[in-house]
Coordinates of C-alpha atoms and ligand atoms in Angstrom, one line a residue:
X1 CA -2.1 8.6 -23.4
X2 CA -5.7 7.4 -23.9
X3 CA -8.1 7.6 -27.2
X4 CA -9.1 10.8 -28.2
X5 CA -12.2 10.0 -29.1
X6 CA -14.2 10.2 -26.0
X7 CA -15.8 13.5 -24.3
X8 CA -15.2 13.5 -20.8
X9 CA -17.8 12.0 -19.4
X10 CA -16.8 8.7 -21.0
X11 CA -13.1 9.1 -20.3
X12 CA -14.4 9.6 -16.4
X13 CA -17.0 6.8 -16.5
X14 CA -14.2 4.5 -17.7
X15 CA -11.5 5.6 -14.9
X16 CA -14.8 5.5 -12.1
X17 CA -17.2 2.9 -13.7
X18 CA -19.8 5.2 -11.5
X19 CA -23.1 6.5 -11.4
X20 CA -24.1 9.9 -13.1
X21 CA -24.3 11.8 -9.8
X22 CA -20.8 10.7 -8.7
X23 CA -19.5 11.4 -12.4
X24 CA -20.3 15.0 -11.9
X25 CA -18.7 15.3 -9.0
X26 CA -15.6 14.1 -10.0
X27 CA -16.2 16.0 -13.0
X28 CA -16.5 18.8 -10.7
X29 CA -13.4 18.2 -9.1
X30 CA -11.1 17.8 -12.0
X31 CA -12.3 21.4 -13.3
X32 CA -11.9 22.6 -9.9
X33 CA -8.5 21.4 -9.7
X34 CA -7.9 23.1 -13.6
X35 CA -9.2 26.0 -12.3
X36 CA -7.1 26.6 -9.6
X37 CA -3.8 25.4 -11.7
X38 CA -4.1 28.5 -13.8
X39 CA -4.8 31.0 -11.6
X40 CA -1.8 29.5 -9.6
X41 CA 0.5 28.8 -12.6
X42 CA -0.7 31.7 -15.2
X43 CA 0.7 31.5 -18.5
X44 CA 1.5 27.7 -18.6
X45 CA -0.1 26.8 -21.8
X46 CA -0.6 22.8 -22.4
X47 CA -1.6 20.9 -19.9
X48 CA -1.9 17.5 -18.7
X49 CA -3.6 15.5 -16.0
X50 CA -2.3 12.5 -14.2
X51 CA -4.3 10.6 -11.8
X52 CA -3.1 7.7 -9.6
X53 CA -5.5 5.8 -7.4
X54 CA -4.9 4.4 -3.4
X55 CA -6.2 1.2 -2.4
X56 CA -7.9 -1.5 -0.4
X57 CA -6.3 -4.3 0.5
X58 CA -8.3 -7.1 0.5
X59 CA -6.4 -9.8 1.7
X60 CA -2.5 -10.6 1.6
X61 CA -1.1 -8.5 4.5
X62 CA 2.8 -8.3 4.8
X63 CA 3.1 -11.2 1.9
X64 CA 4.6 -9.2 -0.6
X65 CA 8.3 -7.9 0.2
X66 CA 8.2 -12.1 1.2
X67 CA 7.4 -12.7 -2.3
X68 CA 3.9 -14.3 -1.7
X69 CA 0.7 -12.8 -3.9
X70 CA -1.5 -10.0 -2.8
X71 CA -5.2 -9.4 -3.4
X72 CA -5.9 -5.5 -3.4
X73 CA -8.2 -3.6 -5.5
X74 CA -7.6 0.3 -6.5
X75 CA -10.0 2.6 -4.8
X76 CA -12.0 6.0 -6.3
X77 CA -10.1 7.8 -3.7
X78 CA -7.0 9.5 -5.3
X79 CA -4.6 12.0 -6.3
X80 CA -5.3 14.2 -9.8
X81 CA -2.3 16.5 -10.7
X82 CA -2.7 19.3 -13.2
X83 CA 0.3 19.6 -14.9
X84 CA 2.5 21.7 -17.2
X85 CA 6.1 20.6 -18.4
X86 CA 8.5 23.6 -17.6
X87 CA 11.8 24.2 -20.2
X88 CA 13.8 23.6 -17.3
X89 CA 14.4 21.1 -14.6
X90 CA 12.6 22.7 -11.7
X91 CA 9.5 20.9 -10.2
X92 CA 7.2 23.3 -8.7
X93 CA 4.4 21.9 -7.0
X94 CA 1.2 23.4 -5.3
X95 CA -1.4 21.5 -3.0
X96 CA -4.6 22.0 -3.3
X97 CA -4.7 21.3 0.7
X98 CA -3.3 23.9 2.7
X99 CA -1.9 21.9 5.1
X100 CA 0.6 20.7 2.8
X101 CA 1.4 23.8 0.9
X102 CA 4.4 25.0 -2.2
X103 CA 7.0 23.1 -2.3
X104 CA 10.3 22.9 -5.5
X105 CA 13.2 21.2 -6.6
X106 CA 15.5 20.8 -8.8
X107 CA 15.3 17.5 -11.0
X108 CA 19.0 16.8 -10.8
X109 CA 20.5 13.6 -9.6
X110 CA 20.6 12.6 -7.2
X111 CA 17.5 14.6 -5.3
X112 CA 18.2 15.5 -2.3
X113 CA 15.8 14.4 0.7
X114 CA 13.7 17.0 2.1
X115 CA 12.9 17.0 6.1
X116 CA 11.6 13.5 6.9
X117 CA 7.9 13.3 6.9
X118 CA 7.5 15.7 4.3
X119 CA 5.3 15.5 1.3
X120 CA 7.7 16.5 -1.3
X121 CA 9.9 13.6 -0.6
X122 CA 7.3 11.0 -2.0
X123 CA 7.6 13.1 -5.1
X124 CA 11.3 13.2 -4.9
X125 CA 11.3 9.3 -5.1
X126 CA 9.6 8.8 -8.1
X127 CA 12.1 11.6 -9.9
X128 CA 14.7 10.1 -8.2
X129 CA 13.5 6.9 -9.1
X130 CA 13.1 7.5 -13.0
X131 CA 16.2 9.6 -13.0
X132 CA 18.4 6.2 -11.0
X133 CA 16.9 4.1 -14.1
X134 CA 17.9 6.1 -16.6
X135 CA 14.8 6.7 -18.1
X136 CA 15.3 10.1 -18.2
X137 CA 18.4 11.7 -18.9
X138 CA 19.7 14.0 -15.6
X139 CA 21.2 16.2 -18.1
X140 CA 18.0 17.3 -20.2
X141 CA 15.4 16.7 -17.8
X142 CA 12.2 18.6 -18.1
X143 CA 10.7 19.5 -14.4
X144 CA 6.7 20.8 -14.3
X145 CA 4.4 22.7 -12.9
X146 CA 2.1 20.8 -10.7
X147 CA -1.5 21.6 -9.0
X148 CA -2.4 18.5 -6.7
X149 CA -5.4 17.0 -5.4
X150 CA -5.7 14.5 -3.2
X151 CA -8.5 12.5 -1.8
X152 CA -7.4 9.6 -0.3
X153 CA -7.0 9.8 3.8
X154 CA -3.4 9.5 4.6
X155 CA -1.5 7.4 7.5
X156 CA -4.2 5.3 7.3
X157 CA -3.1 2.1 5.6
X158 CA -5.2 3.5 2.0
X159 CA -1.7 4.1 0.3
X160 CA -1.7 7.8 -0.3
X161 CA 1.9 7.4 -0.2
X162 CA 2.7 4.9 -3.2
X163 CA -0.5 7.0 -5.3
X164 CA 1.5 10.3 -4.9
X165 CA 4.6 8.4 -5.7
X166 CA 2.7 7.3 -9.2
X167 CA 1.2 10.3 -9.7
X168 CA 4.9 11.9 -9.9
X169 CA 6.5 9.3 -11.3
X170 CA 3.3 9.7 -15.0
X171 CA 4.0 13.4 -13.9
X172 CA 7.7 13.5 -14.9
X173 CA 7.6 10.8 -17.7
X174 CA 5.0 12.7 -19.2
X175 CA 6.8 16.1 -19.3
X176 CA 9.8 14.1 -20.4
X177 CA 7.6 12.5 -23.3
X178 CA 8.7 9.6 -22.0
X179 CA 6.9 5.7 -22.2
X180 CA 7.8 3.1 -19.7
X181 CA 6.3 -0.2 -19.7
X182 CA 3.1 -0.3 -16.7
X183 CA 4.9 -3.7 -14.7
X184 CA 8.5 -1.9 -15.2
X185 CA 7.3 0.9 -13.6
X186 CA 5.9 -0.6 -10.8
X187 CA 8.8 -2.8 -9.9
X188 CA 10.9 0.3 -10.1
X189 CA 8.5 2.5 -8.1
X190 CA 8.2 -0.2 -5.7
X191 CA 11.9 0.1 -4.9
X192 CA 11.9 3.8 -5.3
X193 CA 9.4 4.8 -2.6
X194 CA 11.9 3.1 -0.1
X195 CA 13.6 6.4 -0.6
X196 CA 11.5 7.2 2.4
X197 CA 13.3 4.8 5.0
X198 CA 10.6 1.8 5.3
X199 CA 11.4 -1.6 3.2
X200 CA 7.8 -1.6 1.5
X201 CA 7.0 -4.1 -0.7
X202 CA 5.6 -3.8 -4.3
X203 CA 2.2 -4.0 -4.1
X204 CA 0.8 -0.5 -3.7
X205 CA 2.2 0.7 -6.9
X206 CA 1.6 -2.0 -8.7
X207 CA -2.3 -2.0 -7.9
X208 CA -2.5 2.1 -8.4
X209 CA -0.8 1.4 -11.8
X210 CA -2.2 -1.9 -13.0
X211 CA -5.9 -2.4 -11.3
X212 CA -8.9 -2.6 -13.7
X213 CA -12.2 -1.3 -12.8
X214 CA -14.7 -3.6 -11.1
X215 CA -11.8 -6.1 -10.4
X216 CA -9.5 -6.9 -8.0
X217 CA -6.0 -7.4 -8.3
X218 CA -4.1 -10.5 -7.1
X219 CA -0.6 -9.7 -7.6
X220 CA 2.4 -12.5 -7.6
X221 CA 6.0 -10.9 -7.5
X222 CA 9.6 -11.5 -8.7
X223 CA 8.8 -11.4 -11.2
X224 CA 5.8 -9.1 -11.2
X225 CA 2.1 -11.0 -12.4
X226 CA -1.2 -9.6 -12.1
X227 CA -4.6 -11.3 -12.4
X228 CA -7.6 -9.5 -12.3
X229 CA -10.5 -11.1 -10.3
X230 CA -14.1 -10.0 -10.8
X231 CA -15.7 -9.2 -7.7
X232 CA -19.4 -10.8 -6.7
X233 CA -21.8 -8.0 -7.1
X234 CA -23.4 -9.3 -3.8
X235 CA -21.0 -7.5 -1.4
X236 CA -19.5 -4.3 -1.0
X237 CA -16.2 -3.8 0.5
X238 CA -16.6 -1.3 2.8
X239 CA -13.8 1.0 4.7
X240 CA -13.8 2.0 8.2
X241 CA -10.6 4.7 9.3
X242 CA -10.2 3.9 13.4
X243 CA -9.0 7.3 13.6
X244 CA -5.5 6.3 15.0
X245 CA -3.2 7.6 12.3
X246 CA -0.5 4.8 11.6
X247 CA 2.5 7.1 9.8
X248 CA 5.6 5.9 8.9
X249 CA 7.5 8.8 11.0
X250 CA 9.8 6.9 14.1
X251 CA 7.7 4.3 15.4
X252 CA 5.4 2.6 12.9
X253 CA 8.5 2.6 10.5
X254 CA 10.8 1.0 12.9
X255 CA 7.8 -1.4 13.5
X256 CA 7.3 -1.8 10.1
X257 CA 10.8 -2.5 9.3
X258 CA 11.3 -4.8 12.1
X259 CA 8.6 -7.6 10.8
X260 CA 10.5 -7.0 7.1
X261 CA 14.1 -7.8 9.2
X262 CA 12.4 -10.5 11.1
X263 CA 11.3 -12.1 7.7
X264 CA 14.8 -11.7 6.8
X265 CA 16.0 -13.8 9.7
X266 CA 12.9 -16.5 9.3
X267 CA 14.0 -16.9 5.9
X268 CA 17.8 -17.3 7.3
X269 CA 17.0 -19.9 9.4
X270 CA 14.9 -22.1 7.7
X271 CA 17.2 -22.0 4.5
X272 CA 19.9 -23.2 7.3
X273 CA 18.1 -26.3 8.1
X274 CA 16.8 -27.0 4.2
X275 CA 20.4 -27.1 2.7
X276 CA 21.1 -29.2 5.9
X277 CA 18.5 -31.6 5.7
X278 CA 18.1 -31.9 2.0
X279 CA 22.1 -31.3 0.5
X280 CA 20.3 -28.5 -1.8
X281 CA 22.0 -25.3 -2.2
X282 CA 19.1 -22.9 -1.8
X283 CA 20.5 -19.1 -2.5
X284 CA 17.0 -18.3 -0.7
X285 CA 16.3 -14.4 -0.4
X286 CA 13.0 -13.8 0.7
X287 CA 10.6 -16.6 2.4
X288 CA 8.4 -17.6 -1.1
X289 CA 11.7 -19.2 -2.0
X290 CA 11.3 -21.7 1.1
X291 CA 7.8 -23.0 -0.3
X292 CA 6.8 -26.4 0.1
X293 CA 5.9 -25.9 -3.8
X294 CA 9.3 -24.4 -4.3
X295 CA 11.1 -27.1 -2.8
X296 CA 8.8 -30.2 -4.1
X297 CA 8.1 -30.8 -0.4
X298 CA 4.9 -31.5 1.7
X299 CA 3.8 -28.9 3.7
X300 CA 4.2 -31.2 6.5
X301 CA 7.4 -31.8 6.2
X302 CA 8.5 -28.2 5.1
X303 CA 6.5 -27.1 8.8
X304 CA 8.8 -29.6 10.6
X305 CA 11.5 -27.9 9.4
X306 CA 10.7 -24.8 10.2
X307 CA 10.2 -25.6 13.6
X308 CA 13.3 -27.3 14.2
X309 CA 15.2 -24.3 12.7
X310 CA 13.5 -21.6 13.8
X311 CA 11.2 -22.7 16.9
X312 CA 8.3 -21.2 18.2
X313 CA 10.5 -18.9 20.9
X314 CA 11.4 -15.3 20.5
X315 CA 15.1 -15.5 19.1
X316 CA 17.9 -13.2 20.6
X317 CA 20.7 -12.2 17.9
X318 CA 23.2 -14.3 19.7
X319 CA 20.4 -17.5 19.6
X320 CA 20.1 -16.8 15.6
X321 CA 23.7 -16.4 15.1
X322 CA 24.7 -19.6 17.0
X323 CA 22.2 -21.5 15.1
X324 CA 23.4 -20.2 12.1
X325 CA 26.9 -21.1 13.5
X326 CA 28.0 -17.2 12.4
X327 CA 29.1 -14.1 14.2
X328 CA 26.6 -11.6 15.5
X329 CA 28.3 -9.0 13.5
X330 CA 28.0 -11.0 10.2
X331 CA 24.2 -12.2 11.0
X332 CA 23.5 -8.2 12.2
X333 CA 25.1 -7.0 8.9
X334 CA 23.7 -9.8 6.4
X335 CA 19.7 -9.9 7.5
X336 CA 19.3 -6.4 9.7
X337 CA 20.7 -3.4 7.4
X338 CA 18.3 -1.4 6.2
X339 CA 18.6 0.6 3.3
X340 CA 19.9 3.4 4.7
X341 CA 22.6 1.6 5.4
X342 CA 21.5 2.1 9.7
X343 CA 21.2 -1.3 11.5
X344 CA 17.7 -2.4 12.7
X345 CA 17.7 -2.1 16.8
X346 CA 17.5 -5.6 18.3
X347 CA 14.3 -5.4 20.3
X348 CA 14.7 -6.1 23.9
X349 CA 12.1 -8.8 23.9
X350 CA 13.8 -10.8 21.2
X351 CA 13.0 -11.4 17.4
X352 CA 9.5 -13.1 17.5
X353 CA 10.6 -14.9 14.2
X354 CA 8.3 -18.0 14.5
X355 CA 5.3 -15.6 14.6
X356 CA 6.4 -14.0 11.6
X357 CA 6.7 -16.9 9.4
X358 CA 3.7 -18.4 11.0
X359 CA 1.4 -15.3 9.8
X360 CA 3.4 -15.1 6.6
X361 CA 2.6 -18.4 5.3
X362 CA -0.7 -18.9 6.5
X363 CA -1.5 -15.4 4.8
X364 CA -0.6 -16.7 1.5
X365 CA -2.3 -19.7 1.5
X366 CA -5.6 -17.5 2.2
X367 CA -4.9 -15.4 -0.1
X368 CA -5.0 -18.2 -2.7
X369 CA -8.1 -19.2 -1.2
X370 CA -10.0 -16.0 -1.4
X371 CA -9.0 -15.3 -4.8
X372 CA -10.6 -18.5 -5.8
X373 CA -13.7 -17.8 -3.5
X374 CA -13.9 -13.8 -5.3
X375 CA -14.0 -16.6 -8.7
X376 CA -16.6 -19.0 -7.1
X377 CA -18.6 -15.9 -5.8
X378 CA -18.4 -18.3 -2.4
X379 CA -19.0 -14.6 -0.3
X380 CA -19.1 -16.8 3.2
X381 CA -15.5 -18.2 2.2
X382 CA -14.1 -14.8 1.5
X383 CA -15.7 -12.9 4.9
X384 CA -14.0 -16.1 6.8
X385 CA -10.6 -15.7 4.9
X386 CA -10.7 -12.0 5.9
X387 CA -11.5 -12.7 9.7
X388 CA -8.7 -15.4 9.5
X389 CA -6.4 -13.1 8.3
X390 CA -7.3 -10.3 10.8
X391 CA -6.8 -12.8 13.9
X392 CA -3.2 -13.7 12.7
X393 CA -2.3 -10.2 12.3
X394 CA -3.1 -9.5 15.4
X395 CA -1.9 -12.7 17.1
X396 CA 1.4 -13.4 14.9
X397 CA 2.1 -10.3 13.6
X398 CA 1.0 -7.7 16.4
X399 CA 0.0 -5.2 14.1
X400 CA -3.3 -4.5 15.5
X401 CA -4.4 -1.8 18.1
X402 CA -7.4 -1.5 20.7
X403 CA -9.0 0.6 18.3
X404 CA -8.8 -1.5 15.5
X405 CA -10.1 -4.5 17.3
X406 CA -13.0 -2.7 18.6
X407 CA -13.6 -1.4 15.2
X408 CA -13.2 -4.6 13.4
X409 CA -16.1 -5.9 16.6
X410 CA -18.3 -3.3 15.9
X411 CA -18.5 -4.2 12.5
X412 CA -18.8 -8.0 13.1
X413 CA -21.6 -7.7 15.3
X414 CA -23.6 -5.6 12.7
X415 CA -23.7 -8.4 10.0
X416 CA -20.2 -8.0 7.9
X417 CA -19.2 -11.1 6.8
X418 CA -15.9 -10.3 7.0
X419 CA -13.6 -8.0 9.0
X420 CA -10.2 -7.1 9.3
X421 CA -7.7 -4.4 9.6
X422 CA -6.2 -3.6 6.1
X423 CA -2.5 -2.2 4.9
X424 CA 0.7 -2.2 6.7
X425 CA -1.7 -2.0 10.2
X426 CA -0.6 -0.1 14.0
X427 CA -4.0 2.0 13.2
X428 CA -5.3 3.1 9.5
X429 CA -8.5 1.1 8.4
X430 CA -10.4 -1.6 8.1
X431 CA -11.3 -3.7 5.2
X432 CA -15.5 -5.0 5.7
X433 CA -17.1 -7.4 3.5
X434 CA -20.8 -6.3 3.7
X435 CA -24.0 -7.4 1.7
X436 CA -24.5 -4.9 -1.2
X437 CA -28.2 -4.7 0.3
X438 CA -27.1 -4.3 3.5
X439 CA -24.2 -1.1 3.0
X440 CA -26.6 1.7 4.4
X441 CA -28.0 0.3 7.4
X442 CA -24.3 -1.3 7.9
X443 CA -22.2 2.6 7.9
X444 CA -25.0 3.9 10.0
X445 CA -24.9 1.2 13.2
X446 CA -20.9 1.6 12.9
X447 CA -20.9 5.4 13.1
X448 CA -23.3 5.2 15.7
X449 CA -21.5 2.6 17.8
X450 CA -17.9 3.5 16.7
X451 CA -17.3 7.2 15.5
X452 CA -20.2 8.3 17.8
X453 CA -20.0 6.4 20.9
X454 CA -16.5 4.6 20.7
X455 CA -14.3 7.7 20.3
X456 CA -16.3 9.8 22.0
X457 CA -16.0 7.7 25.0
X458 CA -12.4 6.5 25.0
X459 CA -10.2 8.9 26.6
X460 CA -6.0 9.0 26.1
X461 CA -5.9 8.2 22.5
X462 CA -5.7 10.5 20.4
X463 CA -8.4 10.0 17.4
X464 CA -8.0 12.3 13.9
X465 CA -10.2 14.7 13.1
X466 CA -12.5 14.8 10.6
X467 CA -15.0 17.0 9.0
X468 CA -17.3 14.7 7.0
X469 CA -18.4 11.3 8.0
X470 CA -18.0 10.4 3.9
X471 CA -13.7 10.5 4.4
X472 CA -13.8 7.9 7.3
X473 CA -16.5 5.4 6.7
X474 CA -16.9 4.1 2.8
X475 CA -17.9 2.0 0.4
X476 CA -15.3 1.4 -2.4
X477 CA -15.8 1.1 -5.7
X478 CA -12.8 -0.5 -7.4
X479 CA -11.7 1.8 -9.7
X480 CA -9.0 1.6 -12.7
X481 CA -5.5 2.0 -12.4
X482 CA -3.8 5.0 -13.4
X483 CA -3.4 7.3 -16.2
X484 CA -2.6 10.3 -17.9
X485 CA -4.8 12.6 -19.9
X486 CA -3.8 15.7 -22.2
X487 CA -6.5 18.2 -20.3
X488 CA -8.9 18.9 -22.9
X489 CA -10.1 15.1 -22.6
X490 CA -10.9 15.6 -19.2
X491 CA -11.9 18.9 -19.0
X492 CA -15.2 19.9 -21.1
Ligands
NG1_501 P1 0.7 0.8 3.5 O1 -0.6 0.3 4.1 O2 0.4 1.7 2.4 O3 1.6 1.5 4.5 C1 2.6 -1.1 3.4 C2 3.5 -1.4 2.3 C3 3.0 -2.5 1.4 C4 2.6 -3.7 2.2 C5 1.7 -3.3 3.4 C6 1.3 -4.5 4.3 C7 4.8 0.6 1.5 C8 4.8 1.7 0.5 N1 3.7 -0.2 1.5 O4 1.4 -0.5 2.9 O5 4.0 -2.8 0.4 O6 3.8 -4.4 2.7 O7 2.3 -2.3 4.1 O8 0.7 -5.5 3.6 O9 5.7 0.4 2.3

């Protein structure tokens, strides 16, 4: 819990670091959601609020369930719960968006999935989560009461997912009076939220739990590190939703997957060739183990290789396995289960594993770069990084769309520096560096080339809809990580 000491407006100023007129609307907004708790939930009496912010990544895409650093920032778009701890175990929670609706469960282990795609299960992995851990005890666990708000658009690469899965996870630790240490928590979220089906990484929750305001994060992993970077007051990052919704339902999730599986296999078969080449036993698990720094080994040398064991080909399962000289079933069962225990589909056209490790490394090394550059205030350095790291996402790791590159276009050609799809990708947003002076005229040429004349021109797609121009197209203000609040801080 945070200082008692401050009236609300200073406890929001510190989460939002904003100006007065955005302070009262979030203001606004938390007594809106208090509000509605109690007529909803009469007769609870102490209350709590947790918040948990989504993010922006700025650079770092598909490095971190490879082990290599990150460089996100939390966003002011997130979820607020109001909450009240209930004598029993049940979890009752009501969204404030309709859409979404009531939904309860018992916190019991182990919680049993709801329908896939549905909103309670992100909840159910955090209990599960804490409950697996044993930081709560399954036998005495307290459930709550829970009125939620949420502001951050979802499928679109933002991270409403892992922010609902904090916001639960503060949710039942705080009705269980429980503490946990902030990294702890994110490493066990991390793994948590796979309770959904995709083979995320860690950096989502560990930005919504440890980002600090005005900063961005650069996050190393195993084991977890954070860094905060100031960013140069002379640009605004500035998010653009193409409109093409990027869930993790069949597609994008076996999509997503597959790169994680193929990162698997890269990871296989350049170990192979290491140990070969160098006699060293490498028990290598995820590709940031391979490093040139890792090994002592110039990058040169490390890139030859990589070629010679993985090559620049798309790799059939039979291909891998011979040149791992294994069985198909053993290299199927060792690199390709998922967590679920299903195996990943081999796709017709062949692992592209090359490409993979290709993007992967080069990503990292960028992301080193532009963390250094956010130091140096080099704002010409960052905007190329970004458009470096857009073009090997799309090249390498094909997680671009029409729509994204148009987007990402658009916003080139009206003066961001940088440009470049952001999050796991397949739709969602994009990340823009843009000159602080430059933000207004900037959102008004893209909604007039892109939301206005882009998707309203292109036919067959099908574009989400949206109600205020503010929820697609925004500057970001990096925000802090998140918290929780007994009410009366909060509410005035
Ligand atoms: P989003 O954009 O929230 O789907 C996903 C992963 C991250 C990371 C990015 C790609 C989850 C919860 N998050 O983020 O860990 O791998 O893709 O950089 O799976």
């Amino acid at each position: 819990m945070h200082s008692l000491q401050h009236g609300p407006l200073e406890v929001l100023r510190g989460i939002y670091s904003c100006s007065s007129g955005e302070l009262s609307s979030h203001r606004a907004r938390y007594e809106r959601l208090y509000r509605l708790f109690s007529t909803r939930f009469p007769g609870y009496g102490s209350h709590f609020i947790v918040r948990a912010p989504g993010r922006v990544n700025l650079i770092g895409e598909h490095t971190d369930y490879n082990g290599y650093p990150v460089l996100p920032m939390a966003i002011d778009r997130d979820f607020v719960f109001i909450i009240a701890a209930r004598s029993d175990s049940s979890v009752e929670l009501q969204n404030e968006n309709p859409l979404f609706g009531q939904r309860t469960f018992a916190a019991g282990f182990p919680v049993a999935p709801s329908q896939q795609g549905d909103w309670a299960n992100y909840v159910k992995a955090a209990v599960h989560g804490v409950l697996e851990a044993g930081l709560v005890d399954p036998k005495n666990a307290a459930g709550f009461q829970a009125f939620v708000g949420g502001t951050i658009p979802e499928s679109a690469g933002l991270s409403s997912s892992s922010a609902l899965v904090v916001a639960s996870a503060l949710a039942f630790l705080e009705a269980n009076k429980t503490k946990v240490d902030r990294k702890v928590l994110a490493d066990l979220l991390a793994r948590a939220e796979r309770y959904v089906g995709s083979e995320g990484g860690g950096m989502d929750q560990a930005v919504s739990l440890l980002a600090e305001p005005g900063k961005a994060l650069r996050i190393d992993f195993f084991p977890l590190r954070t860094e905060a970077v100031r960013l140069p007051e002379e640009i605004t990052f500035v998010v653009c939703n193409s409109l093409i919704r990027a869930p993790k339902s069949e597609t994008v999730r076996y999509a997503y997957n597959r790169r994680v599986i193929e990162c698997r296999l890269a990871t296989a078969l350049l170990s192979n060739v290491v140990v070969k080449r160098t006699g060293k036993i490498n028990a290598a698990t995820r590709l940031a183990d391979l490093s040139a720094r890792r090994l002592g080994m110039a990058p040169g040398v490390l890139k030859e290789m990589a070629l010679e064991g993985i090559g620049e080909l798309p790799l059939s399962l039979k291909q891998i396995a011979h040149r791992l000289g294994e069985t198909v079933e053993k290299v199927e069962r060792e690199n390709c289960t998922l967590r679920d225990g299903t195996l990943l589909k081999e796709p017709s056209e062949g692992f592209r594993v090359w490409n993979r490790y290709h993007h992967v490394v080069t990503e990292a090394e960028r992301v080193n770069l532009a963390a250094k550059a956010l130091q140096d205030g080099d704002v010409a350095e960052i905007g190329t990084l970004m458009n470096h790291s857009h073009a090997s996402c799309r090249d390498d790791y094909e997680i671009s769309c029409p729509e994204l590159e148009a987007l990402v276009s658009i916003a080139r050609d009206h003066g961001a520096l940088g440009a470049r799809l952001t999050g796991a990708g397949f739709g969602g947003c994009t990340v823009n560096a843009v000159s602080s002076e430059s933000v207004e005229q900037f959102v008004r040429s893209v909604t007039a080339d892109y939301y206005q004349g882009y998707v309203k021109e292109e036919k067959g797609r099908e574009f989400i809809d949206y109600h205020n121009l503010r929820d697609v197209i925004f500057p970001c203000r990096a925000t802090t990580g998140a918290g929780a609040w007994p009410a009366e801080q909060l509410i005035g």
